[in-house]
Coordinates of C-alpha atoms and ligand atoms in Angstrom, one line a residue:
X1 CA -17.2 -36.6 6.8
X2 CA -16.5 -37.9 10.5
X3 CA -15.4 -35.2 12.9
X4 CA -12.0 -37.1 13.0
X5 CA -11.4 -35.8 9.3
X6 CA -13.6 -32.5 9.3
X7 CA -11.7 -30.1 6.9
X8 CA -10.5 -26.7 8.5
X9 CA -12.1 -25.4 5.9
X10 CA -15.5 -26.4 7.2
X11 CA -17.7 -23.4 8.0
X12 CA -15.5 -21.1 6.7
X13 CA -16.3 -18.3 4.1
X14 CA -14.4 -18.3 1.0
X15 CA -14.8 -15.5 -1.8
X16 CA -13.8 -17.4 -5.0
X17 CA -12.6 -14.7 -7.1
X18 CA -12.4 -15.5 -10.8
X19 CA -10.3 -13.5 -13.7
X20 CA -10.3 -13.8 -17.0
X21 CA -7.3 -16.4 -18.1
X22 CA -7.8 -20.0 -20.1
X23 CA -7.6 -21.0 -16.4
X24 CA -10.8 -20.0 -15.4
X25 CA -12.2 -23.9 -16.2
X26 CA -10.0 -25.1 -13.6
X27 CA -11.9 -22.5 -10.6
X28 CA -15.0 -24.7 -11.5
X29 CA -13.0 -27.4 -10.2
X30 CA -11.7 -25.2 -7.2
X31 CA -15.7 -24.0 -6.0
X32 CA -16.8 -27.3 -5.8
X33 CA -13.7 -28.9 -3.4
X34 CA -14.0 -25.8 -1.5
X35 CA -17.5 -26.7 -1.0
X36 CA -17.0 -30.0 -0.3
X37 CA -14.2 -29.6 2.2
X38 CA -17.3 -27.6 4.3
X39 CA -16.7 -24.4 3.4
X40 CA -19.3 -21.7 1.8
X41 CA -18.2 -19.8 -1.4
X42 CA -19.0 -16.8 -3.2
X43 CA -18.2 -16.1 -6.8
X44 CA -16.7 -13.0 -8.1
X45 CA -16.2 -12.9 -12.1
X46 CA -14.4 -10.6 -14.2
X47 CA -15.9 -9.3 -17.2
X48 CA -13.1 -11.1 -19.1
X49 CA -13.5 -14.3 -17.3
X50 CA -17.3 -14.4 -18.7
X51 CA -16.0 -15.3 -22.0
X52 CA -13.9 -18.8 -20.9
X53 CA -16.4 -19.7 -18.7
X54 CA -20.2 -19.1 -17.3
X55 CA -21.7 -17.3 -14.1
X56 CA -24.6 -20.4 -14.3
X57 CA -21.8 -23.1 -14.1
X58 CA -20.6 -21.1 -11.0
X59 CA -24.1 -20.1 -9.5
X60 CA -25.0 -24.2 -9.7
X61 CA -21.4 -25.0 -7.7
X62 CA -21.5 -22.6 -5.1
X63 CA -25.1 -23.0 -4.4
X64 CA -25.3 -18.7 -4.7
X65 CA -25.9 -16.3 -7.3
X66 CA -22.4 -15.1 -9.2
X67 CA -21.2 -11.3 -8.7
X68 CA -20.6 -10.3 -12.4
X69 CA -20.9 -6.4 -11.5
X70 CA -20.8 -3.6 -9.9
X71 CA -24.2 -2.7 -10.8
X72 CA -26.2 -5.6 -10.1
X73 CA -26.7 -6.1 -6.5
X74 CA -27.4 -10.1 -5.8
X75 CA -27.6 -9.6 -2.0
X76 CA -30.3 -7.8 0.2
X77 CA -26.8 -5.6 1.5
X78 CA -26.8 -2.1 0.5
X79 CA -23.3 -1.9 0.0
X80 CA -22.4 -5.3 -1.5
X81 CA -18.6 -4.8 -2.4
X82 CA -18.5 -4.0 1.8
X83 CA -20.9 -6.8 2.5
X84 CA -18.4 -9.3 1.1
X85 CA -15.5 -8.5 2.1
X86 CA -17.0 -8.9 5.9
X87 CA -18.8 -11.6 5.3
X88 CA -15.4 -13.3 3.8
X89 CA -12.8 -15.2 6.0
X90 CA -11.0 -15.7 3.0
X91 CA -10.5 -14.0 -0.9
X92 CA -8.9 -16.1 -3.2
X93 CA -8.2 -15.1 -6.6
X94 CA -7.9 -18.3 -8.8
X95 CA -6.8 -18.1 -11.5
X96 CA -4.7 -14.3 -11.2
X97 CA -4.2 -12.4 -14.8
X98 CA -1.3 -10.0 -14.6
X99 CA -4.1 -7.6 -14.9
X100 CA -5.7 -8.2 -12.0
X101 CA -2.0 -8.3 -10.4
X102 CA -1.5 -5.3 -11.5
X103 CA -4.2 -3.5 -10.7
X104 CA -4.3 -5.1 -7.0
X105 CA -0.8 -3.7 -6.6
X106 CA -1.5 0.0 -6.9
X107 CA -5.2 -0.1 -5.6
X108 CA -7.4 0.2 -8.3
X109 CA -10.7 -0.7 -7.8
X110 CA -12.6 -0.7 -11.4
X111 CA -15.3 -3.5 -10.7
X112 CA -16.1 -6.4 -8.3
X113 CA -13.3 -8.3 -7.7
X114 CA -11.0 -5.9 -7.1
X115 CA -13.0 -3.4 -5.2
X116 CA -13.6 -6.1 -2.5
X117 CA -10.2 -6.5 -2.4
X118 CA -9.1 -3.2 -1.5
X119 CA -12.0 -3.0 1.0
X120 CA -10.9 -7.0 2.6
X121 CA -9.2 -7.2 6.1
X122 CA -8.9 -11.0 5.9
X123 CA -6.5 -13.0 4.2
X124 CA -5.9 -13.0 0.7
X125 CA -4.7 -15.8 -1.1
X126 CA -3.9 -15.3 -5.6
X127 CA -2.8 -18.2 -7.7
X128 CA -1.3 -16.2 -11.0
X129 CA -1.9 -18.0 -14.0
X130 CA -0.7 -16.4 -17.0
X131 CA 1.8 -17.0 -20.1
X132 CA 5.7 -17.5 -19.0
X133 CA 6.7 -14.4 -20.4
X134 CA 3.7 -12.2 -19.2
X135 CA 4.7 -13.9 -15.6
X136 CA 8.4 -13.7 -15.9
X137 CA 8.0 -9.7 -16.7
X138 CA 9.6 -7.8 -14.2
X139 CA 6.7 -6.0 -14.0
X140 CA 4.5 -8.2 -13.2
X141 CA 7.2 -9.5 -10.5
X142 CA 7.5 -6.5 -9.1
X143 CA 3.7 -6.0 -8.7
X144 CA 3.4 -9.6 -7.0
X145 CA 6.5 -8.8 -4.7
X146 CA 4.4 -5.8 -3.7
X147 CA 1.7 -8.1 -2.9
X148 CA 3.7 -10.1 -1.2
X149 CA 4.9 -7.7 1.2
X150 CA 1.2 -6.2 2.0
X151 CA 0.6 -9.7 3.3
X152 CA -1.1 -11.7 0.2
X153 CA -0.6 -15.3 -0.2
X154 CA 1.0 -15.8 -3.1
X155 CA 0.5 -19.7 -4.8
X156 CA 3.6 -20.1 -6.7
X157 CA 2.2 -21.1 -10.5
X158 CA 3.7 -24.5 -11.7
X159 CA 5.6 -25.3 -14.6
X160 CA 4.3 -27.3 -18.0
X161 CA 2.6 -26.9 -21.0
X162 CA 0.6 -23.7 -21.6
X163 CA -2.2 -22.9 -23.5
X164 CA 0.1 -20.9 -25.7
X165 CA 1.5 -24.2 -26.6
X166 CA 4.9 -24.1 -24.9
X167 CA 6.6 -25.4 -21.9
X168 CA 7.1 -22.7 -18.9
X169 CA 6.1 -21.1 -15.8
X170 CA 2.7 -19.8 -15.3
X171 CA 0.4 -22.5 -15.2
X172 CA -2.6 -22.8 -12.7
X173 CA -1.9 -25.5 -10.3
X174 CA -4.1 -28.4 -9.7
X175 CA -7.9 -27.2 -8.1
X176 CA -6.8 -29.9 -5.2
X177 CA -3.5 -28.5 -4.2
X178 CA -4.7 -24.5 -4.4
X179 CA -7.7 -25.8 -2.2
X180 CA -4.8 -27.6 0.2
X181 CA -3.0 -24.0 0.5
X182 CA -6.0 -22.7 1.7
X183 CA -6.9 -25.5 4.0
X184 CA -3.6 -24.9 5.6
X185 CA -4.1 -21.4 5.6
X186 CA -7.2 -22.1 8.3
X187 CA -5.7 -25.4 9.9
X188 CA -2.4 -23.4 11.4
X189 CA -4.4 -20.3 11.7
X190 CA -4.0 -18.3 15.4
X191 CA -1.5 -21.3 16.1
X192 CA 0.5 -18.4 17.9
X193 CA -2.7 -15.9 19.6
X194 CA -1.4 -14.8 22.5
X195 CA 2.3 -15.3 22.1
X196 CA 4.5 -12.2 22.0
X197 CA 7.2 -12.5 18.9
X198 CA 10.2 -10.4 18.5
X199 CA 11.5 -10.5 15.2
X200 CA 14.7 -8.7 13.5
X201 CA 15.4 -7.9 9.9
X202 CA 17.8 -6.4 7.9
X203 CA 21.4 -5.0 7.9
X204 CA 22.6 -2.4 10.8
X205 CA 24.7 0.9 9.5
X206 CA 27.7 1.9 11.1
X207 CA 28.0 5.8 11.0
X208 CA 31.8 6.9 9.6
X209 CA 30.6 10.5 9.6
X210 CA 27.5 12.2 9.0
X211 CA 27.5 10.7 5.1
X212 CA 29.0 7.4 5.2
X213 CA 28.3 4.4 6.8
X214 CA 29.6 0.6 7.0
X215 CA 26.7 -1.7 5.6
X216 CA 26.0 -5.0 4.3
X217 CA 24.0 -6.5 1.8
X218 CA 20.6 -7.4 3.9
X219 CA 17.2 -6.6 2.3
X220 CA 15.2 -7.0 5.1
X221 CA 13.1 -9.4 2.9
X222 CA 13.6 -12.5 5.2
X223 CA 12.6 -11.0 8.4
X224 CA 9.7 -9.1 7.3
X225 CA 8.4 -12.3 5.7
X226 CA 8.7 -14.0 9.2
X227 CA 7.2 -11.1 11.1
X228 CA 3.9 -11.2 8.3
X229 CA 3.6 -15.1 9.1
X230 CA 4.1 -14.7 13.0
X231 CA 1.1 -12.0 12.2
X232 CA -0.9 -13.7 10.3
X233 CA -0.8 -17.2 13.0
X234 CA -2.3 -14.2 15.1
X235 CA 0.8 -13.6 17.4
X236 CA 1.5 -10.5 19.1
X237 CA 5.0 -9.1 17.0
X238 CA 7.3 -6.8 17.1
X239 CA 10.1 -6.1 14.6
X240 CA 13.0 -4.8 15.0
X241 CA 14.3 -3.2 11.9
X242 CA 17.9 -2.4 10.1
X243 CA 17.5 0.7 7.5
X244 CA 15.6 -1.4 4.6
X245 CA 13.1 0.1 1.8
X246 CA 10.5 -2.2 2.8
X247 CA 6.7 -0.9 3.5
X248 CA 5.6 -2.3 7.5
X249 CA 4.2 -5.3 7.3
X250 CA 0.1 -5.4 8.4
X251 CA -0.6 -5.9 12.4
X252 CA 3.3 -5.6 13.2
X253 CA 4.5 -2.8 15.8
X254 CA 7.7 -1.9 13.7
X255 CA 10.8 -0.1 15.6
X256 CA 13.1 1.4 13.3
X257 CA 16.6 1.4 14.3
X258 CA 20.0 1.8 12.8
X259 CA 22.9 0.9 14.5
X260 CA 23.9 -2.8 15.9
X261 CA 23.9 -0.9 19.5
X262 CA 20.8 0.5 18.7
X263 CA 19.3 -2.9 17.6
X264 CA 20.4 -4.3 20.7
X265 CA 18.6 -2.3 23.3
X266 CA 15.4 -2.3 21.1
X267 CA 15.8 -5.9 21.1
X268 CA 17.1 -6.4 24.8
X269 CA 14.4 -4.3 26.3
X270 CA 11.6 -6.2 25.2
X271 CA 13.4 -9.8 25.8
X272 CA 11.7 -10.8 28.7
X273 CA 8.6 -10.0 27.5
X274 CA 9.0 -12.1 24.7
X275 CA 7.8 -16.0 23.6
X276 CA 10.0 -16.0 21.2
X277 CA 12.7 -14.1 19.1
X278 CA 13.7 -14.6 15.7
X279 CA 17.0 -13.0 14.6
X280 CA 16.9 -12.7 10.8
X281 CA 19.1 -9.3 11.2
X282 CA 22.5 -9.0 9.7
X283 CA 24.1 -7.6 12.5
X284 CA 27.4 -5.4 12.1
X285 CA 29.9 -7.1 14.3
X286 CA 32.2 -4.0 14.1
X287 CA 31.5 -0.4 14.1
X288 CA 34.2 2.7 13.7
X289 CA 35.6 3.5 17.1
X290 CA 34.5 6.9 16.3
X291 CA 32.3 9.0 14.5
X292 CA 33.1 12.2 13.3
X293 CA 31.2 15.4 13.5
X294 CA 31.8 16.2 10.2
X295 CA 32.5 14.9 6.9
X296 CA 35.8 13.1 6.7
X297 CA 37.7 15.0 4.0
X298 CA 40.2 13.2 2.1
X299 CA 43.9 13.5 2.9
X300 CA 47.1 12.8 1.2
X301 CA 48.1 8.9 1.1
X302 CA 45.9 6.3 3.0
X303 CA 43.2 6.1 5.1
X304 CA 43.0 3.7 8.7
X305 CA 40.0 2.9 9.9
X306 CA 39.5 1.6 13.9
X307 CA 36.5 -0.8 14.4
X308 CA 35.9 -1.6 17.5
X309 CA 33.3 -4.8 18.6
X310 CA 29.6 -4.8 18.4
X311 CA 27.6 -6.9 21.0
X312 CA 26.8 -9.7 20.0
X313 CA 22.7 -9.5 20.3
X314 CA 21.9 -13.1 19.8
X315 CA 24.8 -14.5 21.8
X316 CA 23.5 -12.2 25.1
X317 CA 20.0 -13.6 24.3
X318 CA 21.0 -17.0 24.2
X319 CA 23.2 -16.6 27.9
X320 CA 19.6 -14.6 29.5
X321 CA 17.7 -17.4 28.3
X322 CA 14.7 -18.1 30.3
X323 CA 11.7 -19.6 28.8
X324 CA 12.0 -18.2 25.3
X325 CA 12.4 -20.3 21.9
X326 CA 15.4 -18.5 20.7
X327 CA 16.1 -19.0 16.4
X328 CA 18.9 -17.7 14.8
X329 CA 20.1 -17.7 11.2
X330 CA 23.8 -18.3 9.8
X331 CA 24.3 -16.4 6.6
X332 CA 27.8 -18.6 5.5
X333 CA 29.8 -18.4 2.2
X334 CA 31.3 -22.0 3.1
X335 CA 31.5 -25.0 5.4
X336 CA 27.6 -23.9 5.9
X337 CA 26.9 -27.3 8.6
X338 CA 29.7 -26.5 10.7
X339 CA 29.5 -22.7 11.5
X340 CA 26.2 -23.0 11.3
X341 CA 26.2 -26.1 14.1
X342 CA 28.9 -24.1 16.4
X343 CA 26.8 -21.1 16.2
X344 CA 23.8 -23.0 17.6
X345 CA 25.4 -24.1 20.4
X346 CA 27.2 -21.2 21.4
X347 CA 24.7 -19.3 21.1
X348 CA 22.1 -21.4 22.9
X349 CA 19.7 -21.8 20.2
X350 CA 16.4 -23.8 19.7
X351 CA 16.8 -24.3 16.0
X352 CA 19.1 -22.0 13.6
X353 CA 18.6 -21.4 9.9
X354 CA 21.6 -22.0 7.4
X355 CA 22.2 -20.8 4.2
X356 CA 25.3 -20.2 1.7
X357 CA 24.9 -16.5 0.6
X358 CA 27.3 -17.5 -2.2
X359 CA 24.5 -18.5 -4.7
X360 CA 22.9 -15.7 -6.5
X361 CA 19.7 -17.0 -6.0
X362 CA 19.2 -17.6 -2.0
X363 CA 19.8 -14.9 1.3
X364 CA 21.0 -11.5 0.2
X365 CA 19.1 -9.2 -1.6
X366 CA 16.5 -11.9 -3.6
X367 CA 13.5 -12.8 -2.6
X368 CA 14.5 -16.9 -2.7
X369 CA 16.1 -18.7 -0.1
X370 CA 17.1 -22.1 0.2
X371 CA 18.0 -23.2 4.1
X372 CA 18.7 -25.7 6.4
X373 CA 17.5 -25.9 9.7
X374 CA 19.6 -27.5 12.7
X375 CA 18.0 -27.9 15.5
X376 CA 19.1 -28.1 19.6
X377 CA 17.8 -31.6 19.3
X378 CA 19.8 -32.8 16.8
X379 CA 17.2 -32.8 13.9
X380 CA 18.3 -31.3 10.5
X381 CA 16.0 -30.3 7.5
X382 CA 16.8 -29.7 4.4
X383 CA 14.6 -26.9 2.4
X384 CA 15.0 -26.4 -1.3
X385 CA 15.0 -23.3 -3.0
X386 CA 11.7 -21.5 -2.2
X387 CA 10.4 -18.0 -1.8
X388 CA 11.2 -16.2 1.3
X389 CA 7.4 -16.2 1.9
X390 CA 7.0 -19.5 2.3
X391 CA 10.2 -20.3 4.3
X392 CA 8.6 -18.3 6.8
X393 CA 5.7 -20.5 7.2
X394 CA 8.0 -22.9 7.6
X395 CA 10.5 -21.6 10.2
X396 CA 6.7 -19.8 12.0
X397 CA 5.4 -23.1 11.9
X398 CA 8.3 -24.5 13.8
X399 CA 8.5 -21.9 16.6
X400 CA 4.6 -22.4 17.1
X401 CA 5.5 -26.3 17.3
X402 CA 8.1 -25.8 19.9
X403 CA 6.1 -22.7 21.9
X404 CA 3.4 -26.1 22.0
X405 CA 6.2 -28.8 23.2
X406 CA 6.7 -25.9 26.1
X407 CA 10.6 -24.9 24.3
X408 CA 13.3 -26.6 23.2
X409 CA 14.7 -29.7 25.7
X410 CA 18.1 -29.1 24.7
X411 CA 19.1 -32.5 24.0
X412 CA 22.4 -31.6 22.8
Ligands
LIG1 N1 24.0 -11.8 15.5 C1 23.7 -10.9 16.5 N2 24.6 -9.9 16.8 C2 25.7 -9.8 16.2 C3 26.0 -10.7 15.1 C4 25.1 -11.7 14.8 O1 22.6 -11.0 17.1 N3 26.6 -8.8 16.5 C5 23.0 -12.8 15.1 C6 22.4 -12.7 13.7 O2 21.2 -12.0 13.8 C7 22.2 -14.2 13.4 C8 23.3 -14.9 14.1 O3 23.7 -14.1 15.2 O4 20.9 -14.7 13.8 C9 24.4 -15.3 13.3 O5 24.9 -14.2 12.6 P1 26.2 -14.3 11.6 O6 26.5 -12.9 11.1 O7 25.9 -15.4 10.7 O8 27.3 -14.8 12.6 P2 28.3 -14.2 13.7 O9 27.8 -14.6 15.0 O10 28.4 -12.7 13.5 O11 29.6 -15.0 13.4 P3 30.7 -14.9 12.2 O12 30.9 -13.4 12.0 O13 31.9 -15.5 12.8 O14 30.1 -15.6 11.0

């Protein structure tokens, strides 16, 4: 391998954990491009994943005895569960049983595998492989979401025939594409060290009285999901935050804040500090004129309510603009393009993200998205429907791009 093509997997440390699914074959496959990309592996097995497939087939790919227990030590390290997870720049769990999912999701640490991966501070990548309806279980959904949200990498599985003999979700995908996630992982890793990101998520509430608020229908989900990538590329963030149910992302400094006037100084104060800033927030663009001390009681006949104007956070950001690469995102029931275009130029952005809240299954409240980006430049991409994760990657990867070019040249 010439220098020219050197992997960015090369010299890395990658803890192959294995689980117990008809999948297992396949991690064979996975160990040995790992290994020839560059990169040293360790093998964790599962009790259960002894039965499809061999700790000698393993220990003859990776070059290095197979963990099969807790009990077993095959290191000179005292603590060997500790050992590995320091030693590893990388834990990915190929292929994933919901079990394993599971477990992972509410910390239980029973045997190798998953007692490294409580004890891991580097990233975590899992490829779930399991039966479409084990996988389509909203538990098992709801355990990866949680995953998800702590940071892990989740490798969407791909559709086809199963080993249950029928056509669905859940299969492993190919050794050379889960080994491409993780080479991507390394190749745009600390693309942002050093840059400061400001990042907003989530709806703003608009106090009526001390019980009732104006609100919209904002998860959160987007924003967080950008804040985790701009994290994980090893930028300084900060995130901003609407009232959402979601648990702070790892290495972000969350502020907390309620109101779109709130939001705005939080988001304001730190501007000129800032790289970059990412507006994924659904800001209120009214609130009640005023707020009453106590609870409005109901009267005879109708109620009138006065809104008066928010700021508008993004559009002040965009008129301030110095040297920061300034994204914002147009949530639009219809003519998507054309707000979405107006919006970037009136409010002086380097690339805004579209999408038509009117489907069920992208922006509000789900954890898909489906997007287009329009950039200053002129340049329009077209994203299909994909989870919020990984749009993330995508629009991170774009802000590091233009933080590189030295910000947007406005080419209107
Ligand atoms: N935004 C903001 N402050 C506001 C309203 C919106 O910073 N008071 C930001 C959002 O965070 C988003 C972008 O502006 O990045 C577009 O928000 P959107 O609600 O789609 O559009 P508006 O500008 O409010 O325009 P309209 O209500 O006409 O759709």
């Amino acid at each position: 391998m010439t220098e020219m093509t050197k992997s960015a997997l090369s010299g890395k440390h990658v803890v192959l954990g294995v689980t117990g699914g008809i999948a297992a074959y396949k991690a064979v496959e996975i160990a040995s491009r790992l290994r020839k990309a560059g990169a040293e592996v360790r093998v964790i097995m599962t009790r259960a994943s002894q039965n499809f497939v061999t700790a000698l087939t393993f220990r003859e790919i990776s070059g290095h005895a197979v963990i099969t227990s807790m009990w077993t030590p095959v290191t000179e390290a005292k603590v060997e569960h500790i050992a590995l997870a320091d030693w590893a720049d990388l834990v990915l769990v190929a292929p994933a049983t919901a079990n394993l999912i599971a477990k992972t999701a509410v910390g239980i640490a029973d045997d190798m595998l998953t007692t490294t991966l409580l004890a891991v501070r580097v990233p975590v990548m899992i490829a779930p492989a399991m039966n479409t309806d084990m996988y389509e279980n909203p538990v098992t959904q709801a355990n990866i979401e949680t995953l998800r949200q702590r940071g892990v990498i989740v490798i969407e599985p791909a559709s086809g025939w199963l080993a249950c003999n029928r056509m669905g979700k859940g299969r492993l995908p190919e050794p050379s594409s889960i080994v491409a996630e993780a080479e991507k992982l390394f190749s745009c890793q600390q693309s942002l060290a050093g840059r400061k990101i400001l990042v907003t998520a989530g709806g703003t509430e608009e106090p009526l009285d001390p019980v009732r608020f104006l609100g919209n229908r904002s998860s959160g989900r987007m924003g967080y999901a950008i804040a985790a990538a701009a994290a994980r590329r090893g930028a300084d963030v900060t995130l901003v935050a609407g009232p959402v149910t979601l648990p702070d992302p790892v290495d972000v400094n969350v502020i907390h804040v309620r109101t779109a006037v709130e939001m705005h100084d939080a988001v304001l104060s730190r501007y000129d500090m800032s790289d970059a800033v990412i507006k994924a927030a659904a800001v209120a663009d009214y609130r009640p004129e005023a707020v009453a001390t106590d609870k409005i009681k109901k009267q005879d006949g109708d109620l009138v309510l006065r809104l008066v104007r928010n700021p508008d956070i993004l559009l002040e950001l965009g008129q301030k603009k110095t040297h920061q690469v300034l994204v914002g995102f147009a949530a639009e029931t219809r003519d998507v393009e054309a707000y979405a275009r107006t919006k970037l130029v009136k409010k002086n952005l380097d690339f805004i993200v579209a999408n038509d809240v009117s489907r069920s299954d992208a922006g509000f409240g789900v954890s898909t998205n489906q997007a287009v980006l329009f950039f200053a430049d002129g340049r329009r991409e077209a994203y299909p429907l994909q989870e919020k994760s990984a749009l993330a990657e995508v629009i991170v990867g774009h802000v590091s791009n233009l933080l590189k070019q030295g910000g947007d040249k406005h080419q209107f």
